[in-house]
PDB file of C-alpha atoms in Angstrom:
ATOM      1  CA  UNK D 235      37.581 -92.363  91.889  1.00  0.00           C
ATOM      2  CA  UNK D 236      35.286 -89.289  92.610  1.00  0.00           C
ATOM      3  CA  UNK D 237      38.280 -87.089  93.056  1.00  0.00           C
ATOM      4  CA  UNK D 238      39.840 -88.155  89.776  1.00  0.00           C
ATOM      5  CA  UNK D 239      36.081 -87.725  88.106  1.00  0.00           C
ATOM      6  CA  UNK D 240      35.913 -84.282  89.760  1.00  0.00           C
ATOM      7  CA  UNK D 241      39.351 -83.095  88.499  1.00  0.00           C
ATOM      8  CA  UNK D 242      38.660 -83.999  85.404  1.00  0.00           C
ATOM      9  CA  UNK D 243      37.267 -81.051  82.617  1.00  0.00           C
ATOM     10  CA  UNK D 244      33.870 -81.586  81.562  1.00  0.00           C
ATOM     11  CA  UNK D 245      34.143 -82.891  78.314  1.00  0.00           C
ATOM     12  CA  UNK D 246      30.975 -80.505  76.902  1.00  0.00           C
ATOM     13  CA  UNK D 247      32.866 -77.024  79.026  1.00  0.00           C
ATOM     14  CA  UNK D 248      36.371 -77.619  77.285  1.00  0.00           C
ATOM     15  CA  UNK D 249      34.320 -78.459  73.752  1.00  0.00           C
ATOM     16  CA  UNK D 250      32.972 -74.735  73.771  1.00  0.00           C
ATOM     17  CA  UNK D 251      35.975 -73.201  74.948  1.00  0.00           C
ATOM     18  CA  UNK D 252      37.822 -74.074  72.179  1.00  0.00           C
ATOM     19  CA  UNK D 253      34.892 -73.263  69.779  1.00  0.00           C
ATOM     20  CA  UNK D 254      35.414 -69.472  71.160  1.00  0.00           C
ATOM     21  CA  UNK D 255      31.439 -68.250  70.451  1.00  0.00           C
ATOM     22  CA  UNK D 256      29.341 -70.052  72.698  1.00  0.00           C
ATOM     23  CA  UNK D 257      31.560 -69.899  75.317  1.00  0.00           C
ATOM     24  CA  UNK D 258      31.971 -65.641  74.964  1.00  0.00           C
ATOM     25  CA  UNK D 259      29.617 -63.409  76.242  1.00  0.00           C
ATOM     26  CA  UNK D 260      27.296 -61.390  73.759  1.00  0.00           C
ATOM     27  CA  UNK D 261      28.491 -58.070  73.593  1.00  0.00           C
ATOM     28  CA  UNK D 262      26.159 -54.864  73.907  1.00  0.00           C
ATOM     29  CA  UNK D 263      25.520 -54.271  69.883  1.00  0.00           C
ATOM     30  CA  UNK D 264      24.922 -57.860  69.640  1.00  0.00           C
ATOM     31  CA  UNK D 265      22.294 -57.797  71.936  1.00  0.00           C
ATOM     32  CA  UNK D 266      20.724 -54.605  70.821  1.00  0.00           C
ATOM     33  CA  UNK D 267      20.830 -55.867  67.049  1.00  0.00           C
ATOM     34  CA  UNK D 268      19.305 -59.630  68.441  1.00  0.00           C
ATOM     35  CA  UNK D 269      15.907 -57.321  69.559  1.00  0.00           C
ATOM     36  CA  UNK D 270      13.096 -57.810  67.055  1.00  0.00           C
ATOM     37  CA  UNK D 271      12.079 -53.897  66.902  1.00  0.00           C
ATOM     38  CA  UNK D 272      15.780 -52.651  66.371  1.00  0.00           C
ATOM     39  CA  UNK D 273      15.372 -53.292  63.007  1.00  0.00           C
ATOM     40  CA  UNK D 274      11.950 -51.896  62.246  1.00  0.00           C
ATOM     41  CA  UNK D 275      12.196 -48.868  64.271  1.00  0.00           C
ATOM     42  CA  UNK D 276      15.600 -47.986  62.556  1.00  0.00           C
ATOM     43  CA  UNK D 277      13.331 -48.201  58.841  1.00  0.00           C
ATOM     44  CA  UNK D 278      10.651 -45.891  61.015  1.00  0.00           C
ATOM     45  CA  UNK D 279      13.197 -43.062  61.656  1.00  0.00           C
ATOM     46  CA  UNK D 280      14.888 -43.217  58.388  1.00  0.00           C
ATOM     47  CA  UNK D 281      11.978 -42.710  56.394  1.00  0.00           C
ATOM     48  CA  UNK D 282      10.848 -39.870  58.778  1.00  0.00           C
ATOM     49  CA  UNK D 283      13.904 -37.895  58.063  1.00  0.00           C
ATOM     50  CA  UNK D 284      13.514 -38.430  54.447  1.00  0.00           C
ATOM     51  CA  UNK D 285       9.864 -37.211  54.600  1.00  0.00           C
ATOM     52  CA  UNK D 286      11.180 -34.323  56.449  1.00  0.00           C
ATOM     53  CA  UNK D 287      14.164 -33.482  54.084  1.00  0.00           C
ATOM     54  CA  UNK D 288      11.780 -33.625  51.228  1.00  0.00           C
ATOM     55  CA  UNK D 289       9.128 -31.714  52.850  1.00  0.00           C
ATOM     56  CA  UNK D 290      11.913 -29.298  54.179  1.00  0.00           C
ATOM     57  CA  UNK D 291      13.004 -28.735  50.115  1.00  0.00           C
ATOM     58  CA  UNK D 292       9.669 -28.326  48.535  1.00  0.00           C
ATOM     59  CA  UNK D 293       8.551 -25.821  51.112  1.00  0.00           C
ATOM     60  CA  UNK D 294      11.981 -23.848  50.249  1.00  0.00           C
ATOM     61  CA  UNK D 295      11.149 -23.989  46.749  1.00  0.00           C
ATOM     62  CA  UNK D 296       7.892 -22.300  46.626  1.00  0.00           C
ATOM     63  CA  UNK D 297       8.713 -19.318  49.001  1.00  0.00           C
ATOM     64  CA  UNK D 298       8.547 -16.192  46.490  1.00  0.00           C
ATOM     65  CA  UNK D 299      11.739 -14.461  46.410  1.00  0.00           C
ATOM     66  CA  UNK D 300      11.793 -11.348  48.952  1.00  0.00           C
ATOM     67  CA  UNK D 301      10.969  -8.138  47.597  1.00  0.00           C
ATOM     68  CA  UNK D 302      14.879  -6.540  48.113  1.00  0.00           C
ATOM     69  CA  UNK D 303      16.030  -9.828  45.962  1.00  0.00           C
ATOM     70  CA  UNK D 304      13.153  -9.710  43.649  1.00  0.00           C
ATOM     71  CA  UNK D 305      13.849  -5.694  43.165  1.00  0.00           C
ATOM     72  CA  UNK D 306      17.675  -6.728  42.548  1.00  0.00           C
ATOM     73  CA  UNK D 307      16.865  -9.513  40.083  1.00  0.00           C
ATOM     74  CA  UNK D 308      14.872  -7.205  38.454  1.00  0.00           C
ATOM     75  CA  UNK D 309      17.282  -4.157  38.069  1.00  0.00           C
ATOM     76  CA  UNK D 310      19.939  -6.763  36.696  1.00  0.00           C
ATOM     77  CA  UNK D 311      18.029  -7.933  34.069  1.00  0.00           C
ATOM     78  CA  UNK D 312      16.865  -4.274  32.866  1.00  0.00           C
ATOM     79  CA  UNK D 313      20.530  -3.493  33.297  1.00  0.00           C
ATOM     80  CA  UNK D 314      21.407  -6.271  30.987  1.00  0.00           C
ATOM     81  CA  UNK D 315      18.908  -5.649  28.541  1.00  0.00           C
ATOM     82  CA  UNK D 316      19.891  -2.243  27.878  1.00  0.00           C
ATOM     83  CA  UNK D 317      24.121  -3.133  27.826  1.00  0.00           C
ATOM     84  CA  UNK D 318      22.360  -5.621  24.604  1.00  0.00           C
ATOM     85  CA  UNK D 319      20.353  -3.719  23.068  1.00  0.00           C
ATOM     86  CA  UNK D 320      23.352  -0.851  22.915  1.00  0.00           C
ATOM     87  CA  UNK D 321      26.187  -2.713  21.839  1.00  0.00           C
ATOM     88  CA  UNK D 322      23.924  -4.094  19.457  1.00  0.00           C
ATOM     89  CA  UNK D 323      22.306  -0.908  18.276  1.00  0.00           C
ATOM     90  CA  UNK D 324      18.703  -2.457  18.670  1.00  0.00           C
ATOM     91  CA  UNK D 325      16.807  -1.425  15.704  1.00  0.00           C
ATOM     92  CA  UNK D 326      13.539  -1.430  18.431  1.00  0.00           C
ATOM     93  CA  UNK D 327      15.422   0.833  21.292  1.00  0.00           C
ATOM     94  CA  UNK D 328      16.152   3.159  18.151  1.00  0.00           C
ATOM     95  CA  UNK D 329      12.747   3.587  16.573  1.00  0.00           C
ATOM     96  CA  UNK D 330      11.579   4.093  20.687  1.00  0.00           C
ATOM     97  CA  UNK D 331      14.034   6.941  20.685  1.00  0.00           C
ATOM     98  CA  UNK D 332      13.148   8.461  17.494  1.00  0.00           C
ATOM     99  CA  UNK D 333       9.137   7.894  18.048  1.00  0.00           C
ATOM    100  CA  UNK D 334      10.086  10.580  21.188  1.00  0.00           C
ATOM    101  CA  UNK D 335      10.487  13.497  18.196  1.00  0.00           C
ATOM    102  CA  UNK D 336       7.771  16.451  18.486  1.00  0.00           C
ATOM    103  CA  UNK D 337       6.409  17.262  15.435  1.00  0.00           C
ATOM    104  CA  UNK D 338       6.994  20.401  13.889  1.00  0.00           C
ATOM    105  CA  UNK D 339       5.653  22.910  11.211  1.00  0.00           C
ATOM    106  CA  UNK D 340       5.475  21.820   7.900  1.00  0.00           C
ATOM    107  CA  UNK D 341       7.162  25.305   7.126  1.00  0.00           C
ATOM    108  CA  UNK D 342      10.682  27.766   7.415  1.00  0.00           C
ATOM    109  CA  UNK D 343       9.300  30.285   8.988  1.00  0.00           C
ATOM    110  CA  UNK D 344       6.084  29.425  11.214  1.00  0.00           C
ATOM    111  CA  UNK D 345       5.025  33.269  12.119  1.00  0.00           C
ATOM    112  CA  UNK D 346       4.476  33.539   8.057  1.00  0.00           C
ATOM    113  CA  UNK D 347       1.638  31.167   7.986  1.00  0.00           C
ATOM    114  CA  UNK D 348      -1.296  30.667   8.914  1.00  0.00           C
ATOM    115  CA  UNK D 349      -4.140  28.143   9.077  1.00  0.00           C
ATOM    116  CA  UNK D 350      -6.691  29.142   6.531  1.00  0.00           C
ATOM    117  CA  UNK D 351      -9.089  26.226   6.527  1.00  0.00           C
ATOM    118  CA  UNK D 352      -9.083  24.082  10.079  1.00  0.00           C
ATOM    119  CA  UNK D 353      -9.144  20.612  10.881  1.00  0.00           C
ATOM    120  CA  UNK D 354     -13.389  18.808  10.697  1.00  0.00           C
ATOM    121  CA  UNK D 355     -13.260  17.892  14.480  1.00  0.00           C
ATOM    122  CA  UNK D 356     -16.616  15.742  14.993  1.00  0.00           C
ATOM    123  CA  UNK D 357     -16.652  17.085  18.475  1.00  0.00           C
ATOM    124  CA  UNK D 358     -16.227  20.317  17.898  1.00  0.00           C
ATOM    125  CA  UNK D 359     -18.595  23.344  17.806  1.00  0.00           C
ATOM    126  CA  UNK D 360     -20.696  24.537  14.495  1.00  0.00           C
ATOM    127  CA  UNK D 361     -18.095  27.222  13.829  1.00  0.00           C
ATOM    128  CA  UNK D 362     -15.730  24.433  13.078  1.00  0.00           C
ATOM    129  CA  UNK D 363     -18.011  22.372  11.458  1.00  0.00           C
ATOM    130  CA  UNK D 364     -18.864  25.059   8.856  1.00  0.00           C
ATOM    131  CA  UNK D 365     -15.393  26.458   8.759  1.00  0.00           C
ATOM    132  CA  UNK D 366     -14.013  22.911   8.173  1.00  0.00           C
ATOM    133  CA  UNK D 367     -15.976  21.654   4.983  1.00  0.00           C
ATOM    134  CA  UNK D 368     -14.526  21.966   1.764  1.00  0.00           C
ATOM    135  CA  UNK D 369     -16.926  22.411  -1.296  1.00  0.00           C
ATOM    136  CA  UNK D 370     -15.563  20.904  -4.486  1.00  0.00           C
ATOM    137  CA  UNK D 371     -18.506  21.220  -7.145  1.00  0.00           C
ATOM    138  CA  UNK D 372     -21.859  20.301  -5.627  1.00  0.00           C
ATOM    139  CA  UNK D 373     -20.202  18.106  -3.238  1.00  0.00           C
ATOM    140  CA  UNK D 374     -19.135  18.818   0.962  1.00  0.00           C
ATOM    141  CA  UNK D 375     -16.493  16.799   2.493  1.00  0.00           C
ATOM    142  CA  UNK D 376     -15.145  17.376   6.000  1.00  0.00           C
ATOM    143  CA  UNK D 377     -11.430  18.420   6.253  1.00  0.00           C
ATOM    144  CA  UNK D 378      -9.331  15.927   7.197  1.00  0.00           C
ATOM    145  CA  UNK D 379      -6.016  18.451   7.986  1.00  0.00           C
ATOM    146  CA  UNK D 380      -5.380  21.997   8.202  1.00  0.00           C
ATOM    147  CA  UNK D 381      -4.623  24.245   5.261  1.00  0.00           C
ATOM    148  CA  UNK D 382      -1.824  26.789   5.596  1.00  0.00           C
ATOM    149  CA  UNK D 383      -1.090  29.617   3.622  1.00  0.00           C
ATOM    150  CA  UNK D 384       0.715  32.920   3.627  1.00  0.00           C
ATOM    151  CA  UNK D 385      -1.229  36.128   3.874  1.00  0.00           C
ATOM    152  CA  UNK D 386       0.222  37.766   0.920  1.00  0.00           C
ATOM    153  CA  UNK D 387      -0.790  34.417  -1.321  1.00  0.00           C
ATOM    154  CA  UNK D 388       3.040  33.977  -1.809  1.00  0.00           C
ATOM    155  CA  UNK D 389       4.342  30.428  -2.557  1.00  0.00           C
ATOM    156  CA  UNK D 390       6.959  29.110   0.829  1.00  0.00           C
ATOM    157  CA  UNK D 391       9.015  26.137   1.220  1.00  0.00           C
ATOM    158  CA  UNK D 392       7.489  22.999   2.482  1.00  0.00           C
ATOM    159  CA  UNK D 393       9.375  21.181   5.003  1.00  0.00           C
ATOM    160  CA  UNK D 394       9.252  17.978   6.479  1.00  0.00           C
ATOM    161  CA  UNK D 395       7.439  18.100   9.998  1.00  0.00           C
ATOM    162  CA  UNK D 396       8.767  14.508  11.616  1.00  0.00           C
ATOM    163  CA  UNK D 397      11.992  12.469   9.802  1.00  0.00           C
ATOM    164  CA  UNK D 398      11.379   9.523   8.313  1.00  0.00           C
ATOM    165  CA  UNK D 399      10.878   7.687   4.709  1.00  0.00           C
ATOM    166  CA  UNK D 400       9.379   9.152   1.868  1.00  0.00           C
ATOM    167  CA  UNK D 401       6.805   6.582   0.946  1.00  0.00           C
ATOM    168  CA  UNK D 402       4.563   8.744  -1.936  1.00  0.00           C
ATOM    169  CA  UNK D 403       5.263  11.195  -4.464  1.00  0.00           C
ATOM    170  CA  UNK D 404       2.238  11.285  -7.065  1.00  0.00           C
ATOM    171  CA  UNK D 405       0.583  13.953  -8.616  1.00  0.00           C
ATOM    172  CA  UNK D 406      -3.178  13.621  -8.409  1.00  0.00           C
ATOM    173  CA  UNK D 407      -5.813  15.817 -10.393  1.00  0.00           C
ATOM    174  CA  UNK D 408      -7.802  16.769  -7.642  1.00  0.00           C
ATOM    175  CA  UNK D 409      -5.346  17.218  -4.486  1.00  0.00           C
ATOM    176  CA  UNK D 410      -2.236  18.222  -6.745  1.00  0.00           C
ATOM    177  CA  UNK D 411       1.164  16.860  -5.954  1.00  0.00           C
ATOM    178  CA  UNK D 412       1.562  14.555  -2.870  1.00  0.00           C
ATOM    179  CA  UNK D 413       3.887  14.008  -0.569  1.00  0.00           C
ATOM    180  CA  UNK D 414       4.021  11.422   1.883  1.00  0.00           C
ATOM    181  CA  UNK D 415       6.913  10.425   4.991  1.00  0.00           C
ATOM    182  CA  UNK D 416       6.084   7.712   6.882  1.00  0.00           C
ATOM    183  CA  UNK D 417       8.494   7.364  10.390  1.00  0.00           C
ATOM    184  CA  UNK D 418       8.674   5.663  13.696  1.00  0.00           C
ATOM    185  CA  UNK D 419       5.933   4.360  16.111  1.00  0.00           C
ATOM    186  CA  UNK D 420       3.419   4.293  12.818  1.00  0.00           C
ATOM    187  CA  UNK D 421       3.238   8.238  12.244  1.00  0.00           C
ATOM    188  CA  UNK D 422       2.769   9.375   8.697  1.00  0.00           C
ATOM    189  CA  UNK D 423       2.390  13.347   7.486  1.00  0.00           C
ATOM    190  CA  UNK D 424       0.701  13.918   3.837  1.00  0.00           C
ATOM    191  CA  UNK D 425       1.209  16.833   2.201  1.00  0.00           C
ATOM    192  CA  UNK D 426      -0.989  18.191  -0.884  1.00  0.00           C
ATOM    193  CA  UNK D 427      -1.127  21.198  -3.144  1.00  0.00           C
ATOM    194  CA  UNK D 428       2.209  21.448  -3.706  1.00  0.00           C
ATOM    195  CA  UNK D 429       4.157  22.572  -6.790  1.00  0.00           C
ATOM    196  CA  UNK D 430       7.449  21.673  -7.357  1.00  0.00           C
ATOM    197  CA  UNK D 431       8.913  18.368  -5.047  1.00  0.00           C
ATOM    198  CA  UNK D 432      12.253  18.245  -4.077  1.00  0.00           C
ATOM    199  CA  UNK D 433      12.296  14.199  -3.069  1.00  0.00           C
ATOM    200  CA  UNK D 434      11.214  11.175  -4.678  1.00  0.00           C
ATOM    201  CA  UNK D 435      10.063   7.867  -3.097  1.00  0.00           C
ATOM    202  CA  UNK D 436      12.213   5.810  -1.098  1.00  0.00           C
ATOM    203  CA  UNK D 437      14.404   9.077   0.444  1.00  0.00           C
ATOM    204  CA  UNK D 438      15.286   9.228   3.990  1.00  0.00           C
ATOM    205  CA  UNK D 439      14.223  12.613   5.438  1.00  0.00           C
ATOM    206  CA  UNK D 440      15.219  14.581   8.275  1.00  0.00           C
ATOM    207  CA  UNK D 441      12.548  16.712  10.158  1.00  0.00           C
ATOM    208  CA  UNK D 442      12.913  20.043   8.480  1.00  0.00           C
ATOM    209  CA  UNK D 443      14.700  18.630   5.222  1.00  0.00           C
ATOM    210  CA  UNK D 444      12.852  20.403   2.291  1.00  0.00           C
ATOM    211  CA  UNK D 445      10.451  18.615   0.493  1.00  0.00           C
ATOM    212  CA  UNK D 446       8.641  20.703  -1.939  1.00  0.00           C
ATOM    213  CA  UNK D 447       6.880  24.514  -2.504  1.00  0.00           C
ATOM    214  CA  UNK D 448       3.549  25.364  -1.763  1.00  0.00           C
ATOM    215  CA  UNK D 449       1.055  25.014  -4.628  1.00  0.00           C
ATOM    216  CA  UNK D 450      -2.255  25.384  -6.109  1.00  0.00           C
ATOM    217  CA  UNK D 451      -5.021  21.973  -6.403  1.00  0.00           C
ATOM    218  CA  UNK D 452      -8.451  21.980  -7.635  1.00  0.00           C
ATOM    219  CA  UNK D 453     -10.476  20.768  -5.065  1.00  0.00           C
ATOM    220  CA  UNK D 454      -9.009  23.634  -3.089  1.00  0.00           C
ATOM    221  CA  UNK D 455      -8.256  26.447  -5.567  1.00  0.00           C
ATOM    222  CA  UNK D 456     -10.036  29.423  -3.952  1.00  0.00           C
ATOM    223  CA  UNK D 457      -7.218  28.901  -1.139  1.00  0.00           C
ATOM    224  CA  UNK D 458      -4.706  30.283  -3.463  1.00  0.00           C
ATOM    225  CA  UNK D 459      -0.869  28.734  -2.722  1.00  0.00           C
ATOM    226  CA  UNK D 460      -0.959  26.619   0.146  1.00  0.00           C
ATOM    227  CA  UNK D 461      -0.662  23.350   1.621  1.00  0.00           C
ATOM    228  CA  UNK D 462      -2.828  20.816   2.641  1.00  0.00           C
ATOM    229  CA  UNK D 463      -1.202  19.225   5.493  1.00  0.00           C
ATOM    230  CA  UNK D 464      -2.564  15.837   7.233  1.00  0.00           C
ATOM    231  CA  UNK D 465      -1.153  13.632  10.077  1.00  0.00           C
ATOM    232  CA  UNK D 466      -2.034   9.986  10.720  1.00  0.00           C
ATOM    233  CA  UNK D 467      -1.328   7.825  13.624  1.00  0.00           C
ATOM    234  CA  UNK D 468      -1.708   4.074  13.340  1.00  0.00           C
ATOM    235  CA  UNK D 469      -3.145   4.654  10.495  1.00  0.00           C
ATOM    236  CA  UNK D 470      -6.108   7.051  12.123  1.00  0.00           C
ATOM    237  CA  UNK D 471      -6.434  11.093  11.052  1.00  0.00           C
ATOM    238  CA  UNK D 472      -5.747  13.207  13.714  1.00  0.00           C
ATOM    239  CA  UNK D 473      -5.837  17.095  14.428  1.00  0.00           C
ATOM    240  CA  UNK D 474      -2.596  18.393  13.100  1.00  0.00           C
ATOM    241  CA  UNK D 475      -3.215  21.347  15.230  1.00  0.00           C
ATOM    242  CA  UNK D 476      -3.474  18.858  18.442  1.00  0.00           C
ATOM    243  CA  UNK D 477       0.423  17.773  18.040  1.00  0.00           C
ATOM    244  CA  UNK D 478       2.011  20.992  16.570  1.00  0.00           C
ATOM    245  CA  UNK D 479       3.654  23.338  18.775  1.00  0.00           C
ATOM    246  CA  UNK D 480       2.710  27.059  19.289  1.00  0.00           C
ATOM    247  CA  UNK D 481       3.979  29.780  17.121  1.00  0.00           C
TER     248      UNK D 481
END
């Protein structure tokens, strides 16, 4: 009766053999994954590495760019910029080009002339502050451009010393005709005294287009023919003789 109970399967052994996964033995994952701090030290890691990545990027994104890039960058934008601007014909690259024109004598013939009444320089010396004034009745007013004449008292043509627009043409009691061309980078060249004008307002003038003959005014009359010649820049008076060149 032993024997027989002894052959006999345990009733609870055979039960969880046939249910398969009590009776198997945990595998090596399984185990791992059953530990309580699998779990939180895989969260621990993970975030790390994300602090890191981010930290990694930002640090990337604030380096400045080396100078050999930053020199490249640079060159390809100019580069650019002026392919634009000249298949465009920029109106601004033009006037930057045409600002770069020297100014030149108000006259044909430079070595015919001469400057009879100079420029009121406030720094200069008494010589030019006595040669400079002009006297018109009682009254003494500081010259603000040079006077040129020919020796012989001869009328000459008048030309125009920059290109540009003519802006005034007006014939004033005092200074006698006008003349006025206003061009790039805010330069603008009077001329007075004159007699006969050759342009009216609104003309486009090239430097050395004609633009009248010397004359006669009354605030200047003992100067014979001439012409009163001024030059502004940005809207200031400047010596003439400062920007033309030598004869």
């Amino acid at each position: 009766m032993n024997e027989q109970d002894k052959n006999k399967p345990n009733h609870d052994e055979s039960l969880k053999n046939k249910q398969g996964d009590s009776g198997a033995k945990p595998s090596s994952w399984n185990r791992l994954l059953s530990k309580r701090w699998v779990f939180p030290a895989v969260y621990t890691a993970a975030a790390a590495i994300i602090l890191t990545m981010v930290w990694v990027y930002q640090d990337t994104g604030q380096k400045p760019l080396k100078p050999d890039t930053a020199a490249v960058v640079s060159q390809d934008s100019a580069s650019s910029g002026n392919e634009a601007g000249t298949a465009k014909d920029d109106p601004a690259a033009v006037e930057v080009v045409a600002s770069a024109e020297s100014l030149a004598w108000p006259v044909a013939n430079p070595g015919e002339v001469e400057v009879v009444k100079p420029f009121y320089d406030e720094k200069g010396t008494e010589e030019n502050h006595v040669a400079a004034m002009v006297q018109y009745n009682d009254t003494f007013v500081p010259n603000a451009g040079i006077d040129i004449a020919r020796e012989d008292n001869q009328s000459f043509d008048v030309k125009a010393a920059h290109s540009g627009k003519v802006t005034r043409v007006e014939d004033v009691a005092v200074f006698g005709k006008v003349v006025e061309v206003t061009g790039p980078g805010n330069l603008k060249t009077v001329y007075q005294s004159l007699g006969d004008t050759k342009v009216k307002q609104g003309d486009e003038v090239k430097q050395g287009d004609l633009l009248a003959t010397a004359g006669r005014s009354e605030i200047e009359k003992n100067l014979g023919n001439h012409v009163h010649f001024e030059v502004y820049e940005d809207g200031k008076v400047v010596n003439p003789s400062d920007l033309l060149p030598q004869r």
